[in-house]
Coordinates of C-alpha atoms in Angstrom, one line a residue:
X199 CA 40.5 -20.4 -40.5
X200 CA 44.0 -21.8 -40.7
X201 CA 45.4 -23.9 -38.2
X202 CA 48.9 -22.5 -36.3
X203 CA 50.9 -23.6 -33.8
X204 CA 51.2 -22.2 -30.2
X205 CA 54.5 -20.0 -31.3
X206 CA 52.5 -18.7 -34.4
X207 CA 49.5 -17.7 -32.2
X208 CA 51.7 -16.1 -29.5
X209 CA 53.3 -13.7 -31.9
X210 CA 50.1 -13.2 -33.7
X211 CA 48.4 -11.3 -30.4
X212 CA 52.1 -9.4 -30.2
X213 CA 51.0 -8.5 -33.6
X214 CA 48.0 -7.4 -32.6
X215 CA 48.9 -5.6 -29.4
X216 CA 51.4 -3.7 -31.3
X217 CA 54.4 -5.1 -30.0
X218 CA 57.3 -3.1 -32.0
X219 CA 60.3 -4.4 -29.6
X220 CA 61.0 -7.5 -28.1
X221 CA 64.2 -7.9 -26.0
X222 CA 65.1 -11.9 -24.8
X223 CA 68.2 -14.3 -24.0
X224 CA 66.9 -17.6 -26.8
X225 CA 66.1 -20.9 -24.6
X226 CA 65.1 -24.4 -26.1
X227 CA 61.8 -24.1 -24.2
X228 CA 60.3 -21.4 -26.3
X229 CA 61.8 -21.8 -29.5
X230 CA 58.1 -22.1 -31.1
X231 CA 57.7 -18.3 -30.3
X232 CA 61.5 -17.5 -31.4
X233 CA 60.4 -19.5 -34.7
X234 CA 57.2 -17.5 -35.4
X235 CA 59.2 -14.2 -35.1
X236 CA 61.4 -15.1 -37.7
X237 CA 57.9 -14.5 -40.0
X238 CA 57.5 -11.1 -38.2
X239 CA 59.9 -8.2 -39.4
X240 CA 57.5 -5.7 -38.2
X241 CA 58.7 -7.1 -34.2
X242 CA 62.5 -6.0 -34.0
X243 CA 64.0 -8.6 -31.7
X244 CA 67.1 -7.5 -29.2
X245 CA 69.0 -10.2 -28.1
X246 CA 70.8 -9.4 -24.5
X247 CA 73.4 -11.3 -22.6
X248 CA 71.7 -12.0 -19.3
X249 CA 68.1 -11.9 -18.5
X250 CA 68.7 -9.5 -15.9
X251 CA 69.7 -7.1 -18.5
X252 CA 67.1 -7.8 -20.7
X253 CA 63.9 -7.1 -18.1
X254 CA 65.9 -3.9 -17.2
X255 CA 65.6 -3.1 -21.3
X256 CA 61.9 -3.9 -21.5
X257 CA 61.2 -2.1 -18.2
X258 CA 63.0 1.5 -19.7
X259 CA 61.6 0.9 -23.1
X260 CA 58.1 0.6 -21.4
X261 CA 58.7 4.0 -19.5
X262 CA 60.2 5.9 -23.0
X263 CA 58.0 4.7 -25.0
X264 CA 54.8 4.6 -23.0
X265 CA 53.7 0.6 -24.5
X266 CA 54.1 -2.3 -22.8
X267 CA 57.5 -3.7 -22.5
X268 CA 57.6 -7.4 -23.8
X269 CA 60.6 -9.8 -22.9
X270 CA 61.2 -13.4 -23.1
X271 CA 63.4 -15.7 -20.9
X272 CA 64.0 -19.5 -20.8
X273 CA 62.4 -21.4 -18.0
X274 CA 64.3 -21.8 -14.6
X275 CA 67.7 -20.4 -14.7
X276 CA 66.2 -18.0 -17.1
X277 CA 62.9 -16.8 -15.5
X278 CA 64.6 -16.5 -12.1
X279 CA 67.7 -14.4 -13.9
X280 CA 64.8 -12.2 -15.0
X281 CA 62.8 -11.5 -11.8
X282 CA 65.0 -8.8 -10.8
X283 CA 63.8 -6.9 -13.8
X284 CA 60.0 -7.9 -12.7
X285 CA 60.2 -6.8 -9.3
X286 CA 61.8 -3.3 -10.3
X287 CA 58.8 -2.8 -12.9
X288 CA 56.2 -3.8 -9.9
X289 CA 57.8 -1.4 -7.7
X290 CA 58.2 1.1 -10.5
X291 CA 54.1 0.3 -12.1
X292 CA 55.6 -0.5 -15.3
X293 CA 53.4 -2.2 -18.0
X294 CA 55.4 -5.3 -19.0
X295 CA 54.5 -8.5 -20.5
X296 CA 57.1 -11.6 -19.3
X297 CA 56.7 -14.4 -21.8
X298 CA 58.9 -17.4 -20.5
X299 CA 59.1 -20.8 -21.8
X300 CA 57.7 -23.5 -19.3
X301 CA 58.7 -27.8 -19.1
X302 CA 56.0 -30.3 -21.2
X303 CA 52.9 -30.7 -19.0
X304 CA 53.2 -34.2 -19.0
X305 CA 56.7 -33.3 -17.2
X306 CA 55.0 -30.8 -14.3
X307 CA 55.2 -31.9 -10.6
X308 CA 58.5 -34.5 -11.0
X309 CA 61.3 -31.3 -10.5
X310 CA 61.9 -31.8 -14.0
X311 CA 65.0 -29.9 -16.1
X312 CA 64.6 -26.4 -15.0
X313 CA 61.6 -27.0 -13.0
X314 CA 60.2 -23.8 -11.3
X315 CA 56.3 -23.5 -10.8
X316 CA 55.9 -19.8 -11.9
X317 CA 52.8 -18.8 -10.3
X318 CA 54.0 -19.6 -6.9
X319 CA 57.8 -18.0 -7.9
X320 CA 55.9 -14.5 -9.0
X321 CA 52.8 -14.3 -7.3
X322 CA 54.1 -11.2 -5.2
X323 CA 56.6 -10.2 -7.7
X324 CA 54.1 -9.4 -10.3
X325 CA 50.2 -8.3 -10.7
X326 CA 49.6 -11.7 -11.9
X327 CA 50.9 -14.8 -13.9
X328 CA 48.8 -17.8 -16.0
X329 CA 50.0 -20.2 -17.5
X330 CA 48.6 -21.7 -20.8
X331 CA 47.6 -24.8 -20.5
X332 CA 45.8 -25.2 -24.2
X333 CA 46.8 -24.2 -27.1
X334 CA 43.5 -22.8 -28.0
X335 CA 43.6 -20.3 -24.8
X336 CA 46.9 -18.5 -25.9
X337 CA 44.6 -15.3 -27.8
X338 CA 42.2 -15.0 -24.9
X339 CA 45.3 -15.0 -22.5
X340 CA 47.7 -13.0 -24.1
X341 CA 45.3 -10.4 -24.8
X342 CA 44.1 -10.6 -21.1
X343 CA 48.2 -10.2 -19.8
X344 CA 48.3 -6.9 -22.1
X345 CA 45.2 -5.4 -20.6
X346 CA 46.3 -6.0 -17.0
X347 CA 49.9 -5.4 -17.4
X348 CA 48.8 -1.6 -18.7
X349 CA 45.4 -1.1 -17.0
X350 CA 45.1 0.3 -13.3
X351 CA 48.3 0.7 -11.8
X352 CA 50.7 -0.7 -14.2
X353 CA 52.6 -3.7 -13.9
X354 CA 54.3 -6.7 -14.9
X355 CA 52.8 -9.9 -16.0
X356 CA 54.2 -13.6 -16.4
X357 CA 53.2 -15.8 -19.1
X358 CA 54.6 -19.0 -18.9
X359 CA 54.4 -21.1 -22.2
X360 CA 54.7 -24.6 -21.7
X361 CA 57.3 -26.1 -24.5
X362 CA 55.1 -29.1 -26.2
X363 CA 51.6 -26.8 -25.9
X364 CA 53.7 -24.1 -28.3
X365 CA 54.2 -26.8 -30.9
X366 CA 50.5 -27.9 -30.5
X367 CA 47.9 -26.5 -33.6
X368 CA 44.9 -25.1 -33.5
X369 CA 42.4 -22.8 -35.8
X370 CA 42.0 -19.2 -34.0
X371 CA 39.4 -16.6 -33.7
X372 CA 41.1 -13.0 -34.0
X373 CA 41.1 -11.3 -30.5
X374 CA 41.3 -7.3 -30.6
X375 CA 42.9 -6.0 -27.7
X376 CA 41.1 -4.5 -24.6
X377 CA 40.0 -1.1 -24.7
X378 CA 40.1 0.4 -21.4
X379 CA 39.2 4.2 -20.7
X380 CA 41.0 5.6 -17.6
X381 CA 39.0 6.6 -14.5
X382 CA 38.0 10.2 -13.7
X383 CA 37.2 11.5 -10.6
X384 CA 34.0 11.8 -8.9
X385 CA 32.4 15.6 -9.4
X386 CA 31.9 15.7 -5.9
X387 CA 35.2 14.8 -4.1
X388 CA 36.9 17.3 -7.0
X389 CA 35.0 20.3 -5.5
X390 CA 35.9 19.2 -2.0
X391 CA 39.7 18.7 -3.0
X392 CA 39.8 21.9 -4.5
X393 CA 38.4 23.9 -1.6
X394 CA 40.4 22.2 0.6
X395 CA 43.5 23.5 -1.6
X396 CA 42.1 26.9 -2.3
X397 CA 41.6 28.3 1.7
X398 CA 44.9 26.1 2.9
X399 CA 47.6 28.5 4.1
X400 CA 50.6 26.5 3.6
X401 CA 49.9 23.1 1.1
X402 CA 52.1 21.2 -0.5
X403 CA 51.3 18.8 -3.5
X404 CA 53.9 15.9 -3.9
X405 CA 53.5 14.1 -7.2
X406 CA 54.9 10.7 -8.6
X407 CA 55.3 8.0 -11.5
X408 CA 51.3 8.5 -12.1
X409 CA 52.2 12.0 -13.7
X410 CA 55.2 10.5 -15.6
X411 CA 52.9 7.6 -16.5
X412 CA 49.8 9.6 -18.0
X413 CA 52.4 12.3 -19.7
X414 CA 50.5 14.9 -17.4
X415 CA 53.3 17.2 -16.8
X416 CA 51.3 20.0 -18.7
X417 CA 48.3 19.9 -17.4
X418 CA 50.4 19.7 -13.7
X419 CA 51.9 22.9 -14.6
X420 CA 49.2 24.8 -15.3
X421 CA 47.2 22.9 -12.1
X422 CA 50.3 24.5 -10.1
X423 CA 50.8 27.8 -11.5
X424 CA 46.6 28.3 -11.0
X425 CA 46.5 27.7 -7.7
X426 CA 50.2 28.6 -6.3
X427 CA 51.2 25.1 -5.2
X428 CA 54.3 24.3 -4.2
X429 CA 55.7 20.9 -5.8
X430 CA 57.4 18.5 -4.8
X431 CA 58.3 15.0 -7.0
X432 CA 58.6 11.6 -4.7
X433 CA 62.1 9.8 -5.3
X434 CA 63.3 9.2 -8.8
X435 CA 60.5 10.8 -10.3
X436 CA 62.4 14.3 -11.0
X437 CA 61.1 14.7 -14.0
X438 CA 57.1 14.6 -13.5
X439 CA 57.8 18.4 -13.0
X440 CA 60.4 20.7 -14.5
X441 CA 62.6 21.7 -12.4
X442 CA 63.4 25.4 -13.3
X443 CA 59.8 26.2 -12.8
X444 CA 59.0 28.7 -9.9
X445 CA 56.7 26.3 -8.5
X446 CA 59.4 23.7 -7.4
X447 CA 60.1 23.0 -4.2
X448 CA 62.8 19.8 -4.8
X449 CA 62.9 16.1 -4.9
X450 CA 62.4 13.8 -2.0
X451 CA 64.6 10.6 -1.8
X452 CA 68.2 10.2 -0.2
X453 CA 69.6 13.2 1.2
X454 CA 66.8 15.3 1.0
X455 CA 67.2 18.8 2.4
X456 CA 66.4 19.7 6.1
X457 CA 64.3 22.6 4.4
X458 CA 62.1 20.4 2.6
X459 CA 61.2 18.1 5.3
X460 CA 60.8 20.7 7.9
X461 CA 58.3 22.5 5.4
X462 CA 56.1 19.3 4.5
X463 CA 55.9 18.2 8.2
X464 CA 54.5 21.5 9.0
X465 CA 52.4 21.7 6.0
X466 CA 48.3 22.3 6.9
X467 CA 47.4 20.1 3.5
X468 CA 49.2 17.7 1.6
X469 CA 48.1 17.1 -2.0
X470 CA 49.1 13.7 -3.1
X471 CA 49.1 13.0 -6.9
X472 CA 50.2 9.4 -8.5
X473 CA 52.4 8.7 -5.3
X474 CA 52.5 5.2 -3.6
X475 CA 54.2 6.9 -0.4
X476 CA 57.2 4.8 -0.4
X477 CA 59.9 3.9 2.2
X478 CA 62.6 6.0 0.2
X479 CA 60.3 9.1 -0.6
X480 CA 58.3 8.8 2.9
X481 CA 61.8 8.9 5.0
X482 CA 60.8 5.7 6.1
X483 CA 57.4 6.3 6.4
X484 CA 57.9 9.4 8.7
X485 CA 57.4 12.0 6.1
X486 CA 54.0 13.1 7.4
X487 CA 52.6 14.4 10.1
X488 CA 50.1 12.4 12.2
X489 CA 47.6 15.0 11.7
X490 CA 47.9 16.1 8.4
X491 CA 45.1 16.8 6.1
X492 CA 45.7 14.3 3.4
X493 CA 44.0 14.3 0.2
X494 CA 45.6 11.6 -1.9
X495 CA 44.9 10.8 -5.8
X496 CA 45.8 7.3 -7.3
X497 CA 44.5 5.2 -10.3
X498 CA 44.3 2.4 -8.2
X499 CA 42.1 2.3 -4.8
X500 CA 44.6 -0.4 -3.1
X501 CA 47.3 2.4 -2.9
X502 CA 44.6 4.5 -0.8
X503 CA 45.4 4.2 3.1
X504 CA 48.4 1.8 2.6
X505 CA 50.8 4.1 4.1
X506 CA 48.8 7.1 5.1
X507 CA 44.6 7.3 6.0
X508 CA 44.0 9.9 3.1
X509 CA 41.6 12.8 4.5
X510 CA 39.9 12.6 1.1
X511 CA 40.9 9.2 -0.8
X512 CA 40.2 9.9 -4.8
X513 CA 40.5 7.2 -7.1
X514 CA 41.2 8.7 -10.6
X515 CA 44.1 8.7 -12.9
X516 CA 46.5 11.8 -12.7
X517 CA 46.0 13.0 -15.7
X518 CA 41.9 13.0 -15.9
X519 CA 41.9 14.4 -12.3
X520 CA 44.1 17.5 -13.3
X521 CA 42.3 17.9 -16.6
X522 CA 39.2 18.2 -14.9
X523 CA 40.2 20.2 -11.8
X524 CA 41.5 22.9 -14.5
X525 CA 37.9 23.2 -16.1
X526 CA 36.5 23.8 -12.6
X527 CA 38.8 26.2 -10.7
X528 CA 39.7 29.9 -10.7
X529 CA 43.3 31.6 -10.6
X530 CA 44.1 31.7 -6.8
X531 CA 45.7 35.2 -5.8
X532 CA 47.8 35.3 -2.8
X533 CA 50.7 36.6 -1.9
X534 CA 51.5 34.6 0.8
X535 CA 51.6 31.5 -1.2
X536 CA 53.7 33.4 -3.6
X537 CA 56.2 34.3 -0.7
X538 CA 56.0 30.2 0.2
X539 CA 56.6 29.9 -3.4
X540 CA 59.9 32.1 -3.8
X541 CA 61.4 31.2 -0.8
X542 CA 61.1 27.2 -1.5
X543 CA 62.4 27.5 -5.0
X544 CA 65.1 29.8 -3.9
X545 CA 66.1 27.1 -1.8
X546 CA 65.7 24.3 -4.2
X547 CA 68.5 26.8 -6.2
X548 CA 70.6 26.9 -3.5
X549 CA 70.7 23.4 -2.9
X550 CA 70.8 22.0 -6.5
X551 CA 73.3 24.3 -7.9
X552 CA 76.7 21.9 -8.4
X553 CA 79.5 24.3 -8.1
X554 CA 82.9 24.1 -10.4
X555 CA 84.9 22.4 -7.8
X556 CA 88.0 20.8 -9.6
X557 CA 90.7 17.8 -8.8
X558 CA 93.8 16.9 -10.4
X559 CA 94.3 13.8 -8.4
X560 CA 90.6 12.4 -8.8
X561 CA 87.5 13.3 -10.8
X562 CA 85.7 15.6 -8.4
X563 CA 82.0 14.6 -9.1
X564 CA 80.7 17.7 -8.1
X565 CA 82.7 19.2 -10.7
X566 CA 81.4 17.1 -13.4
X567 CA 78.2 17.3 -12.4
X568 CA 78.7 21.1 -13.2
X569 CA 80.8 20.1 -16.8
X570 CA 77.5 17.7 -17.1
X571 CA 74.6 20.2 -17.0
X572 CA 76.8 22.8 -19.4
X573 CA 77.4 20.3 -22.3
X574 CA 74.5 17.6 -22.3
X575 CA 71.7 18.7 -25.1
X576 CA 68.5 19.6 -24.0
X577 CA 66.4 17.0 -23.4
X578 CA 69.0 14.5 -23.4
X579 CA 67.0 11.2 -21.4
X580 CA 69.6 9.9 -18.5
X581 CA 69.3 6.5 -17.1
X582 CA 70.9 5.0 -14.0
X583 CA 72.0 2.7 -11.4
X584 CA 71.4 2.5 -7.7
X585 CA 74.8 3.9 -5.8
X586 CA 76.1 6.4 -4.0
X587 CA 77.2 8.2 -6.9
X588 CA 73.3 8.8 -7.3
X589 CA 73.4 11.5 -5.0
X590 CA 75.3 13.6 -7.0
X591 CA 72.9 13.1 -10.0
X592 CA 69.5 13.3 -7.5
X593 CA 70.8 16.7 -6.3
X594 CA 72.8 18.8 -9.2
X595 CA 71.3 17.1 -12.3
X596 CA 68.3 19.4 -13.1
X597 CA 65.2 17.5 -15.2
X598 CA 62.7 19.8 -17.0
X599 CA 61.1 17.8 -19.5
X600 CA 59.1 14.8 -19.0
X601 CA 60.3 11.5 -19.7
X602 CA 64.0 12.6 -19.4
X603 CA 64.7 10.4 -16.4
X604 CA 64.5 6.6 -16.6
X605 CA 65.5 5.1 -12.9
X606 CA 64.3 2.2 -10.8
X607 CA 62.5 3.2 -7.2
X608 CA 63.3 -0.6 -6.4
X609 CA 67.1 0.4 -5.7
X610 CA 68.3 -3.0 -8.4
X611 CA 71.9 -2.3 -9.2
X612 CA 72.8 -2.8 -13.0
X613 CA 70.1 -1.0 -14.5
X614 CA 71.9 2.1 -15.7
X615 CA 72.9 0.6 -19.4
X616 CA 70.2 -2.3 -20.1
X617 CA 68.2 1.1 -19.3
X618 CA 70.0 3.4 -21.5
X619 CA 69.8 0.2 -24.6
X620 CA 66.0 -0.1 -23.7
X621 CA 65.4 3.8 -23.8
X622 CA 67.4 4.7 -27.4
X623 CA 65.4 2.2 -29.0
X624 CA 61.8 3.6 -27.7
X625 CA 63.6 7.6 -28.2
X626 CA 66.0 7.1 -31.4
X627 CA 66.1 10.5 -32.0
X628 CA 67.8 11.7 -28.2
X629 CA 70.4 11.6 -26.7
X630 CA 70.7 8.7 -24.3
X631 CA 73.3 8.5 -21.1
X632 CA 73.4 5.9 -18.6
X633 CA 75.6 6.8 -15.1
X634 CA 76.0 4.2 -13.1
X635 CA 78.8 3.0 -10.3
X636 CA 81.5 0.5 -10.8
X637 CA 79.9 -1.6 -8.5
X638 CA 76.6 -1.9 -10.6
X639 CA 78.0 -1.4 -14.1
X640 CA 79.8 -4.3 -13.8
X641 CA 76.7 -6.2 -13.1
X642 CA 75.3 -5.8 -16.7
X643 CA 78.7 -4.3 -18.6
X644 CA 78.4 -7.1 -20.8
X645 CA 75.2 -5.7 -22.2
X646 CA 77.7 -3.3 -23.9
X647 CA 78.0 -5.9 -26.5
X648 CA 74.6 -5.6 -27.3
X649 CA 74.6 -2.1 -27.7
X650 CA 77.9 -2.2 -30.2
X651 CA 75.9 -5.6 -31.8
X652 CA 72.6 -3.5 -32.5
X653 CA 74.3 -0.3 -33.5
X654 CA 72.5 1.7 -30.3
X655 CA 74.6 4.5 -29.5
X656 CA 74.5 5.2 -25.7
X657 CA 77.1 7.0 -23.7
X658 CA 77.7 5.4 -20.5
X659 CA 79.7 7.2 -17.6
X660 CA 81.1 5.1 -14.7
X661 CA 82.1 6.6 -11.7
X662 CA 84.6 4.1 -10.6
X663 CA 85.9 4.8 -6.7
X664 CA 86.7 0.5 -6.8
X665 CA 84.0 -0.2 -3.9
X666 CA 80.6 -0.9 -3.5
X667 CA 80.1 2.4 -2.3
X668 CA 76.4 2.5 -0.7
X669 CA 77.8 -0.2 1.3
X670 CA 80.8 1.0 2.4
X671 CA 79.0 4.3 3.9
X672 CA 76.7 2.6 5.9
X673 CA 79.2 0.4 7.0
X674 CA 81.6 3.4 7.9
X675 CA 78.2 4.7 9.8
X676 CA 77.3 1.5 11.6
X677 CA 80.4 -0.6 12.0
X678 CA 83.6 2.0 12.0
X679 CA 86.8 1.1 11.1
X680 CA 85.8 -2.8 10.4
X681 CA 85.8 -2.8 6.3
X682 CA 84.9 -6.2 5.0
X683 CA 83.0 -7.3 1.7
X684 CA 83.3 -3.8 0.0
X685 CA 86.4 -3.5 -1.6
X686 CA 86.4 -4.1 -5.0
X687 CA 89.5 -4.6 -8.2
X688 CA 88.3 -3.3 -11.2
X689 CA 89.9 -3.5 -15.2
X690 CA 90.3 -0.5 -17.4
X691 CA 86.4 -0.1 -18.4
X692 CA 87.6 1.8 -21.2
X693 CA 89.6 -0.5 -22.6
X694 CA 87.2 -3.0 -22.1
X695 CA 84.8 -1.3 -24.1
X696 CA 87.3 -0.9 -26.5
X697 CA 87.5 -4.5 -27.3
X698 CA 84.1 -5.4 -27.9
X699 CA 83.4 -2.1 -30.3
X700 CA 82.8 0.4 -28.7
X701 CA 84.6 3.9 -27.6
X702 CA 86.4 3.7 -24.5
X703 CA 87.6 6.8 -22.7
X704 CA 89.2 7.1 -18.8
X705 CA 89.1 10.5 -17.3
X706 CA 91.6 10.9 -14.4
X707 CA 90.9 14.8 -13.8
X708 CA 88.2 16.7 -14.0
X709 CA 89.7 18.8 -17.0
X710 CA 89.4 15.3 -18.8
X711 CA 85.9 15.6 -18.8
X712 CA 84.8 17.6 -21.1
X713 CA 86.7 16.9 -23.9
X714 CA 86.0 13.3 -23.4
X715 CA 82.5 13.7 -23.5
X716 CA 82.1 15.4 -26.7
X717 CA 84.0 13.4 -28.2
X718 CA 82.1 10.4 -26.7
X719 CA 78.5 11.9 -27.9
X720 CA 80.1 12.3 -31.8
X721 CA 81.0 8.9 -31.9
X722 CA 78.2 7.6 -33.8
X723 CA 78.4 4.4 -31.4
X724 CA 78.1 3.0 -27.7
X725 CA 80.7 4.8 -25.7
X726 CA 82.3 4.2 -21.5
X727 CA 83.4 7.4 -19.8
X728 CA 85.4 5.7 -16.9
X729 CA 85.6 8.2 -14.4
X730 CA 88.3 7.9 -11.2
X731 CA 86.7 9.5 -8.5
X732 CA 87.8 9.8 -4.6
X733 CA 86.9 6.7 -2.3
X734 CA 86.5 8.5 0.5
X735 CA 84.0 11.0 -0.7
X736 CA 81.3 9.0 -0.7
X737 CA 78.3 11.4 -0.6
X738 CA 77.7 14.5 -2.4
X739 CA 77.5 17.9 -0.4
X740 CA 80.3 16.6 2.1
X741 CA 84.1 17.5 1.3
X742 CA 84.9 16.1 3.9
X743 CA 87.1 13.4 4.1
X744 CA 86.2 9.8 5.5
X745 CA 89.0 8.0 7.5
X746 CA 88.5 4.7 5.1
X747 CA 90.8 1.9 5.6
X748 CA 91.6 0.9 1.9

């Protein structure tokens, strides 16, 4: 056995774990680990602007890609930059591995340079953090972060490497990396949920990011189409289900339909599936009725009767519990589910359907939601920011293959491009748009630079009304007529991007669009779409006009 240093060791169970991406902003405190990967060709290192940006990169790359996003960070400054990035992938269960450089041990306790103690900073942030005190624990540790940061419910972990323990040496024993199979149901609380679903009259079966996470879209289909369930995906999950099928019924989130609601509240069984129940999907927790027969399905018992006391609580992971259910259950013939059926998705169809409504003084967005669906290529994976423009994309955009939506439940503004970066790296081979609002682009626009730096080709649209939109509704809604704090100035994004590389492009009308969007998807590098839209339309389905004091 050689002897290596902490750095060497830490990259060595990356090795092993089959880290292919790493995404960082460089910090003096882990420059061991920066060191060792300079050895490591087969780790391809993206280098962000702020650490914000880079957790939002790791956190898409982890949902494209299905590994476990790994970034790195600096301590203090550095970590805390990055916890915005941490909380959306605990919110979101995505597996992610935080390695961030720590002050000498010698140094601890005195609020030395940077000074942060990590496992107080994160304890509810993340699913757990360590930190290494011994050089000689890094394989045992690292390898342990990796199994919990992908095992259960998926989540983020913090390692925090103090700087003079990753120049220490020591010889190493290789460590493989856990094995972990995921859990199945139990035979006997299948049979009952599936009775339960087969003599229910009007069910509904609301599904989440535990389909998305175990790819179980297939298997979902074919669990749906068997037994005539109507489905419904919880908020920013649209694409756990495709949404052309005949089986579904819409999305819940913001501005969910009155005939959705109406039909869940008044549904005999709800079937949930990979869902945490959260604030956003569950209308603030009013979604259900109080005497609803719940059977709910999660990979992680914790989730079980935190927001609703299931009927029939099944711990299992989405995928195994719809693989087996499909070995076990007959096709279910009745025609009044198939009546439920039409009418819900004929609804859906009415709702979702963007119509070609067109502006020559502003960019209408309904109008280029409608331009959007006609020219983006199948399969084409969108990202995006939290916004008020997200309603347009929530309702008219619809998803039909799996892992074609990469969004943050936690609502952080700025994800849309670090997210679109992260995601063209895991999916080379598709086409990759980020849409986000001026307010949150120009949170993370310089991560633009990256993308022109690293030769990722992302189209990014901006829908730029020159407020922070969200903001300014509920401020119209609560406070009329008193406008403070949401008024914004913005530069010409597209000649911003211009001058750091990349194509620029500013669309005035909505005959602009088009055109500019080809030509944007044939550049061959990272493009901005600015797109001038009406501030006082500030939420889709409603021409009309708010009195807005600009």
């Amino acid at each position: 056995m050689t002897r290596i240093s902490g750095g060497e060791a830490v990259v060595h169970a990356m090795v092993r774990e089959g880290v292919k991406k790493a995404f960082c902003v460089p910090g003096e405190s882990y420059l061991g680990v920066l060191n060792a990967l300079y050895e490591h060709s087969s780790i391809q290192l993206i280098t962000g602007r702020h650490e914000g940006g880079v957790s939002f990169m790791a956190d898409a790359y982890a949902k494209a890609s299905g590994e476990v996003g790994v970034c790195m960070a600096t301590r203090g400054p550095g970590a805390s930059n990055l916890s915005i990035g941490l909380h959306a992938a605990m919110q979101d269960s995505t597996p992610l591995v935080a390695l961030i450089g720590q002050v000498e041990r010698p140094f601890k306790g005195r609020e030395a340079f940077q000074e942060v103690d990590f496992a107080a900073y994160f304890s509810h942030l993340c699913k757990w953090t360590v930190e290494v005190d011994r050089v000689e624990q890094i394989p045992e540790l690292l390898h342990r972060a990796f199994h919990i940061a992908r095992s259960g419910r998926p989540g983020p972990v913090v390692v925090s490497l103090p700087h003079d323990m990753l120049e220490d040496s020591a010889s190493f024993l290789e460590h493989k990396p856990y094995e972990a199979a995921p859990p199945i149901p139990h035979g006997e609380s299948l049979d009952e949920a599936l009775m339960e679903i087969s003599k229910s009259r009007k069910p509904i079966l609301i599904v989440g990011g535990g389909v998305t996470q175990s790819k179980a879209t297939q298997p979902l289909i074919q669990f749906a189409e068997t037994l005539r369930l109507p489905v419904v995906t919880s908020y920013r999950r649209m694409d756990a289900f495709p949404n052309d099928h005949p089986c579904y019924a819409g999305g819940l989130g913001f501005g969910t339909p009155s005939y959705l609601l109406d039909y869940i509240r008044n549904a005999d069984l709800v079937v949930a599936l990979g869902t945490r129940f959260s604030q956003v999907t569950t209308q603030d927790y009013s979604l259900l009725a109080e005497n609803a027969c719940l059977i709910h399905v999660d990979i992680s018992s914790d989730e079980l009767g935190k927001v609703y006391t299931p009927t029939l609580p099944i711990v299992a992971d989405a995928k195994q519990f719809l693989l087996k259910a499909l070995e076990k259950m007959p096709e279910l013939k009745d025609s009044e589910r198939e009546g439920v059926l039409k009418e819900l998705h004929a609804s859906y169809l009415g709702f979702s359907t963007a119509k070609a409504d067109y502006s020559t003084d502003y960019v209408d967005l309904d109008g280029m939601m409608h331009d959007l669906v006609q020219v983006l290529p199948k399969g084409t994976v969108m990202t995006s920011d939290s916004g008020n423009f997200f309603g347009w994309v929530s309702r008219y955009y619809r998803f039909n293959q799996e892992k074609t939506y990469i969004g943050t439940t936690s609502g952080a503004m700025g994800y849309g491009l670090p997210a679109a970066i992260g995601a063209k790296l895991a999916l080379p081979h598709k086409t990759v748009i980020s849409i986000s609002g001026d307010g949150g682009y120009t949170m993370t626009m310089q991560e633009l630079e990256t993308a022109v730096r690293e030769n990722i080709p992302v189209v990014t649209i901006v829908a730029n009304n020159n407020m922070y939109g969200t903001i300014r509704m509920h401020q119209e809604k609560q406070f009329p007529d008193r406008v403070i704090a949401t008024c914004l100035s913005n530069p010409d994004f597209a000649k911003m991007a211009m001058l750091v590389g990349a194509h620029g492009e500013q669309v005035t009308k909505n005959e602009e669009f088009i055109p500019a969007l080809e030509r944007a998807l044939s550049a061959g590098r990272p493009a901005v779409i600015e797109v001038l839209t009406n501030p006082e339309i500030l939420s889709a389905g409603h021409k009309k006009v708010n009195s807005l004091k600009l």
